[in-house]
Amino acid sequence: MPAAVAGVRFGVLPATNATFVAAIAIITSLLVSSAADDIELLSRAVVWLLVGYGVGMLASWQLRSVRDIEARQAPYAAANQLMSQLHHLAQRGRVGLDSVQLAVELEANLRRRTGAEQVGVFTIGPTGQSELLACHGDRLALGAFHDQIRQNGTRPPELAELVLRGADGLRGRVLLIRDKGWSDEDLAVGQEITDEYVLRLDTAVLFDDVRLMATAEERNRIAREMHDGVAQEIVALGYVVDEIETVSEEPEIRALAASLRDEISRVVTELRFSIFDLRHQVTEHRLPAALTEYARELSHGSELRVHLVLDESGQSLPMWMESELLRIAQEAIGNVRKHAQAENLWVTLQSDGVDVKLRIEDDGIGNATPKERHWGLQTMTERAERIGACLTIGSRPGGGTIVSLSNTGSLPLEKDRHT
């Protein structure tokens, strides 16, 4: 029994040890016993010991297979449990899963409790790159101080540093600036507030990456469905129209068929651009490359002349910000292509890793105003708010429309978000 139970519960080595101990006990009993009945009984015990060892080996082999399956499934089971907990907490409204919102909330609390005049919340993403999630004050100055601390650890007296430390190490920094300097009591209060947010903020940053991957996969799925479903059916309709035009002898019917064929070709072209929009995304923190590829595709598929100006310096923007900027540019460029009747399109992107300016202008008919049941302009505004930027749409001198986005300077939108 000991060998069989050890094999069932613990595996090969415990079963072997139990058998070895039992064998030593039997041998010892044989050596000290002189009665014939005892010797015969112990001999029978040897047989049962071997049977028990065999059962233990068989059970341990089956147990090893079960454990191998459980080991392969364990990461997914743990991830499922964590996602279920996040979903439950989000439904109850007790935790936000928006890293920017949490960072803004942390920054506002620090200013209120410590009297800081400028605050910057920097996090370290999964790739190891530092990202500015929320800021109140001079973005460039806070970014320069952050780089200075990372390089040599020095900082002026008016600057305080609070660490966002998770279970697996440093997860980011919070920089605070106040003219009168900082006491140990002020820093203790600030660190206490920061510690309350670090786990939620770290979780939200990770969830942002999960959300980006899920969004990209869903966009690709929709693109596949459109290509294999609607697009193919519309192309089939085009063949039917061609057949009607071929077999009909009525001039009016042939003219109507030709007109319908042109309209179907236009719809197919729009679908092709829509599928490309869905599949197109930022990879490896390269927003300029994504914009260049998009402009190249646009110029190949239309007579619109695209003029692209890219001015990027410093480190790359956070991935979630680059994704939002790409979607804003896609929407604005798509509006020009479909509605502006323009001959030229100018796309300008300026970024230094902290501040970003995006400008899209055309020489079309202008009058870019929201229309009923059309949500493009509203969606662009919401995306701009998501990255703490200001989006303006106006007329271009000489005709056309200008869409301008900027997160530099003191933005009323940013103040409202903080409030």
XYZ file of C-alpha atoms in Angstrom:
419
model
C 0.000 0.000 0.000
C 2.698 2.612 0.754
C 4.313 2.143 -2.684
C 0.958 2.318 -4.504
C -0.228 5.392 -2.579
C 3.127 7.165 -3.053
C 2.961 6.548 -6.808
C -0.644 7.775 -7.056
C -0.105 10.950 -5.055
C 3.509 11.965 -5.603
C 5.179 10.164 -8.508
C 8.031 7.813 -9.348
C 10.664 8.794 -6.794
C 8.419 8.620 -3.679
C 7.035 5.262 -4.884
C 10.583 3.940 -5.308
C 11.595 5.205 -1.873
C 8.546 3.618 -0.249
C 9.308 0.297 -1.958
C 12.959 0.477 -0.879
C 12.044 1.122 2.758
C 9.523 -1.719 2.723
C 12.101 -4.062 1.176
C 14.614 -3.185 3.892
C 11.953 -3.933 6.516
C 11.185 -7.330 4.939
C 14.850 -8.272 4.669
C 15.455 -7.249 8.269
C 12.464 -9.336 9.383
C 13.781 -12.348 7.472
C 17.173 -11.975 9.140
C 15.823 -11.783 12.684
C 13.036 -14.367 12.284
C 13.625 -18.104 12.585
C 10.029 -19.335 12.403
C 9.063 -21.075 9.179
C 5.610 -19.492 9.159
C 7.093 -16.000 9.470
C 9.498 -16.629 6.628
C 6.701 -17.888 4.365
C 4.532 -14.866 5.247
C 7.336 -12.431 4.536
C 8.053 -14.155 1.224
C 4.455 -13.544 0.212
C 4.870 -9.907 1.272
C 7.682 -9.550 -1.235
C 5.296 -10.504 -4.038
C 2.716 -7.929 -2.876
C 5.478 -5.344 -2.530
C 6.388 -5.837 -6.176
C 2.706 -5.612 -7.142
C 2.382 -2.375 -5.155
C 5.492 -0.962 -6.801
C 4.112 -1.804 -10.225
C 0.821 -0.112 -9.414
C 2.718 2.915 -8.142
C 4.782 3.125 -11.337
C 1.675 2.893 -13.523
C -0.133 5.507 -11.457
C 2.878 7.849 -11.514
C 3.096 7.556 -15.307
C -0.557 8.510 -15.655
C -0.090 11.285 -13.090
C 2.842 12.649 -15.084
C 0.649 12.888 -18.200
C -2.032 14.737 -16.264
C 0.527 17.089 -14.759
C 2.057 17.794 -18.170
C -1.361 18.810 -19.467
C -1.983 20.957 -16.384
C 1.451 22.585 -16.760
C 0.708 23.523 -20.373
C -2.685 24.917 -19.413
C -1.541 26.654 -16.236
C -0.528 30.004 -17.860
C -3.859 30.201 -19.680
C -5.765 29.257 -16.539
C -3.956 31.973 -14.582
C -4.575 34.513 -17.344
C -8.248 33.529 -17.472
C -8.559 33.991 -13.733
C -6.904 37.414 -13.832
C -9.009 38.571 -16.780
C -12.142 37.386 -14.994
C -11.153 39.398 -11.927
C -10.458 42.495 -14.053
C -13.777 42.110 -15.827
C -15.598 41.721 -12.512
C -13.900 44.783 -11.013
C -14.572 46.856 -14.119
C -18.261 45.887 -14.061
C -18.514 46.931 -10.430
C -16.947 50.268 -11.319
C -14.295 50.108 -8.611
C -11.272 50.243 -10.870
C -10.525 51.965 -14.144
C -8.592 50.217 -16.886
C -7.558 53.392 -18.685
C -3.904 54.143 -17.951
C -4.194 57.783 -19.040
C -7.219 58.388 -16.830
C -5.460 56.845 -13.824
C -2.290 58.837 -14.493
C -4.284 62.077 -14.726
C -6.058 61.199 -11.478
C -2.722 60.507 -9.758
C -1.249 63.754 -11.062
C -4.250 65.784 -9.857
C -4.137 64.200 -6.377
C -0.426 64.906 -6.048
C -0.896 68.552 -6.971
C -3.741 68.928 -4.515
C -2.046 67.143 -1.591
C 1.565 68.283 -2.033
C 1.191 71.722 -3.622
C 3.266 70.729 -6.633
C 3.174 73.262 -9.443
C 4.215 70.840 -12.200
C 3.765 67.070 -12.300
C 4.741 64.439 -14.862
C 3.809 60.741 -14.634
C 6.236 58.488 -16.522
C 5.722 54.740 -16.828
C 7.942 51.988 -18.198
C 6.113 49.905 -20.768
C 6.606 46.209 -21.514
C 9.304 47.121 -24.055
C 11.311 48.989 -21.401
C 10.687 52.417 -22.912
C 9.597 55.286 -20.646
C 6.347 56.947 -21.638
C 4.783 60.193 -20.406
C 1.180 59.327 -19.543
C 0.035 62.543 -17.848
C 1.534 65.986 -17.410
C 0.673 69.331 -15.848
C 3.174 72.016 -16.712
C 6.095 72.241 -19.100
C 6.273 68.926 -20.944
C 9.706 69.553 -22.412
C 11.227 70.581 -19.069
C 9.785 67.555 -17.281
C 10.998 65.289 -20.077
C 14.495 66.785 -19.864
C 14.577 66.315 -16.062
C 13.440 62.724 -16.489
C 16.242 61.989 -18.955
C 18.749 63.701 -16.638
C 17.712 61.536 -13.682
C 17.969 58.381 -15.759
C 21.441 59.282 -17.015
C 23.236 60.561 -13.909
C 20.683 60.667 -11.073
C 21.101 64.412 -10.401
C 18.208 66.833 -9.938
C 17.722 70.436 -8.760
C 16.283 71.220 -5.291
C 12.878 72.238 -6.645
C 12.451 68.828 -8.294
C 11.201 65.763 -6.400
C 11.158 62.195 -7.670
C 8.660 59.550 -6.575
C 9.052 55.971 -7.757
C 6.355 53.689 -9.109
C 7.638 50.374 -7.824
C 5.828 47.125 -8.550
C 6.430 43.610 -7.349
C 8.920 42.932 -10.165
C 10.868 46.191 -9.965
C 10.660 49.808 -11.096
C 7.528 50.543 -13.110
C 7.942 54.287 -13.572
C 8.615 57.694 -11.988
C 6.627 60.725 -10.982
C 8.379 64.087 -11.131
C 7.121 67.052 -9.105
C 8.333 70.650 -9.313
C 7.762 73.288 -6.638
C 9.723 76.512 -6.222
C 10.041 76.307 -2.435
C 11.630 72.856 -2.491
C 10.646 69.665 -0.744
C 10.754 68.408 2.829
C 10.887 64.777 3.916
C 7.275 65.036 5.103
C 6.114 66.277 1.687
C 7.940 63.461 -0.067
C 6.463 60.893 2.323
C 2.948 62.142 1.577
C 3.628 62.076 -2.146
C 5.075 58.569 -2.033
C 2.088 57.329 -0.031
C -0.296 58.669 -2.685
C 1.834 57.162 -5.454
C 1.917 53.751 -3.767
C -1.882 53.705 -3.758
C -1.900 53.964 -7.565
C 1.100 51.899 -8.625
C -0.617 48.512 -8.890
C -3.706 49.902 -10.645
C -1.569 51.959 -13.012
C 0.768 49.064 -13.816
C -2.226 46.825 -14.494
C -3.812 49.462 -16.725
C -0.578 49.849 -18.755
C -0.456 46.101 -19.347
C -4.147 46.066 -20.191
C -3.554 48.817 -22.754
C -1.202 46.487 -24.627
C -3.732 43.648 -24.403
C -6.440 45.995 -25.668
C -4.264 47.112 -28.599
C -3.594 43.502 -29.609
C -7.274 42.605 -29.274
C -8.297 45.663 -31.301
C -5.806 44.854 -34.046
C -7.032 41.265 -34.224
C -10.658 42.378 -34.397
C -9.900 44.882 -37.155
C -8.147 42.146 -39.131
C -11.118 39.834 -38.605
C -13.555 42.463 -39.884
C -11.284 43.117 -42.870
C -11.253 39.404 -43.713
C -15.038 39.220 -43.425
C -15.442 42.234 -45.692
C -13.018 40.858 -48.273
C -14.451 37.332 -48.329
C -18.089 38.378 -47.991
C -19.369 41.772 -49.090
C -16.558 42.559 -51.525
C -16.920 39.264 -53.390
C -20.684 39.630 -53.628
C -20.400 43.143 -55.055
C -17.854 41.935 -57.608
C -20.300 39.183 -58.589
C -22.977 41.841 -59.098
C -20.583 43.610 -61.446
C -20.373 40.474 -63.594
C -24.177 40.343 -63.754
C -24.315 43.965 -64.876
C -21.696 43.251 -67.543
C -23.840 40.381 -68.778
C -26.914 42.631 -68.942
C -25.012 45.222 -70.941
C -23.765 42.531 -73.334
C -27.075 40.803 -74.079
C -29.306 43.885 -74.158
C -29.967 45.668 -77.445
C -31.767 48.642 -75.888
C -29.505 51.744 -75.781
C -31.128 53.024 -72.580
C -30.638 49.715 -70.776
C -27.032 49.524 -71.948
C -26.412 53.075 -70.741
C -27.984 52.328 -67.362
C -25.924 49.137 -67.077
C -22.718 51.027 -67.854
C -23.603 53.659 -65.235
C -24.357 50.951 -62.673
C -21.075 49.220 -63.532
C -19.167 52.446 -62.855
C -20.919 52.813 -59.504
C -20.099 49.234 -58.570
C -16.443 49.874 -59.461
C -16.465 52.920 -57.206
C -17.951 50.916 -54.315
C -15.359 48.168 -54.786
C -12.605 50.786 -54.687
C -14.048 52.233 -51.451
C -14.213 48.747 -49.958
C -10.603 48.147 -50.893
C -9.566 51.334 -49.114
C -11.722 50.425 -46.097
C -10.085 47.007 -45.856
C -6.662 48.622 -46.098
C -7.640 51.091 -43.337
C -8.675 48.236 -41.065
C -5.495 46.236 -41.632
C -3.106 49.169 -41.566
C -1.534 49.799 -38.150
C 1.560 51.097 -36.404
C 4.313 48.527 -35.914
C 7.437 48.860 -33.782
C 6.688 52.469 -32.749
C 7.063 53.779 -36.302
C 4.209 56.210 -36.929
C 6.090 58.059 -39.744
C 6.556 54.765 -41.591
C 2.861 53.949 -41.215
C 1.857 57.374 -42.556
C 4.276 57.010 -45.467
C 2.840 53.627 -46.405
C -0.699 54.996 -46.154
C 0.132 57.996 -48.350
C 1.784 55.704 -50.922
C -1.301 53.493 -51.078
C -3.541 56.544 -51.426
C -1.492 58.022 -54.263
C -1.557 54.723 -56.159
C -5.306 54.381 -55.876
C -6.399 57.899 -56.839
C -5.335 60.983 -58.759
C -4.779 62.923 -55.523
C -1.219 64.262 -55.138
C 0.053 63.662 -51.603
C 2.750 65.886 -50.063
C 4.197 64.304 -46.922
C 6.396 66.134 -44.381
C 7.741 64.144 -41.407
C 9.830 65.779 -38.689
C 10.542 63.328 -35.865
C 13.170 63.751 -33.163
C 13.717 62.273 -29.724
C 12.215 58.988 -28.637
C 9.120 57.453 -30.147
C 5.679 58.301 -28.844
C 3.810 55.697 -26.777
C 2.280 52.974 -28.915
C -1.293 53.769 -27.860
C -0.770 57.440 -28.799
C 0.713 56.551 -32.181
C -2.257 54.275 -32.888
C -4.728 57.060 -32.100
C -2.802 59.518 -34.283
C -2.800 57.073 -37.191
C -6.567 56.581 -36.934
C -7.125 60.357 -36.827
C -4.950 60.799 -39.915
C -6.753 57.968 -41.709
C -10.161 59.514 -41.017
C -9.070 62.993 -42.112
C -7.344 61.716 -45.258
C -10.317 59.500 -46.078
C -12.644 62.504 -45.858
C -10.425 64.394 -48.292
C -10.339 61.484 -50.722
C -14.107 60.896 -50.656
C -15.618 64.371 -50.262
C -13.151 67.224 -50.851
C -12.700 66.915 -54.637
C -9.135 68.073 -54.033
C -6.095 67.849 -56.260
C -3.469 68.138 -53.504
C -3.200 66.812 -49.974
C -0.584 67.950 -47.458
C 0.207 65.768 -44.424
C 2.629 67.155 -41.825
C 3.759 65.358 -38.668
C 6.099 66.940 -36.100
C 7.110 65.121 -32.929
C 9.930 65.337 -30.389
C 8.835 62.355 -28.314
C 6.698 64.516 -25.989
C 4.879 67.115 -28.066
C 3.228 66.238 -31.352
C 1.605 68.242 -34.138
C -0.394 66.698 -36.951
C -1.696 68.827 -39.798
C -3.749 67.622 -42.765
C -4.893 70.123 -45.388
C -6.312 70.005 -48.888
C -7.222 72.382 -51.714
C -10.744 70.998 -52.220
C -14.196 72.493 -51.833
C -14.002 72.884 -48.042
C -17.147 73.013 -45.891
C -16.011 70.212 -43.578
C -18.918 70.266 -41.138
C -20.516 67.380 -39.223
C -23.428 65.722 -41.008
C -26.322 63.848 -39.508
C -25.571 60.163 -38.896
C -21.933 60.721 -39.905
C -19.546 60.292 -36.976
C -16.128 60.835 -38.544
C -15.425 64.305 -37.114
C -16.793 63.341 -33.711
C -14.642 60.217 -33.663
C -11.522 62.261 -34.483
C -12.329 64.653 -31.621
C -12.788 61.774 -29.184
C -9.486 60.225 -30.225
C -7.751 63.575 -29.756
C -9.207 63.856 -26.256
C -7.932 60.360 -25.532
C -4.329 61.512 -26.031
C -4.840 64.887 -24.325
C -4.663 66.905 -27.542
C -6.707 69.665 -29.136
C -8.245 69.101 -32.577
C -9.343 72.029 -34.741
C -10.977 71.997 -38.166
C -11.099 75.142 -40.296
C -10.980 76.587 -43.752
C -7.743 76.810 -45.688
C -6.807 80.138 -47.283
C -7.386 79.765 -50.996
C -9.902 76.967 -50.561
C -10.005 73.638 -48.827
C -9.894 72.412 -45.249
C -7.264 72.224 -42.527
C -7.377 69.594 -39.769
C -4.867 70.417 -37.066
C -3.998 68.485 -33.917
C -1.602 69.581 -31.188
C -0.866 68.618 -27.605
C 1.644 71.432 -26.979
C 1.187 74.472 -24.786
C -1.534 75.094 -22.258
C -4.655 73.404 -23.571
C -8.106 74.171 -22.150
C -9.011 70.596 -22.950
C -6.240 69.308 -20.731
C -7.334 71.510 -17.827
C -10.878 70.198 -18.142
C -9.593 66.644 -18.048
C -7.657 67.364 -14.878
C -10.674 68.933 -13.237
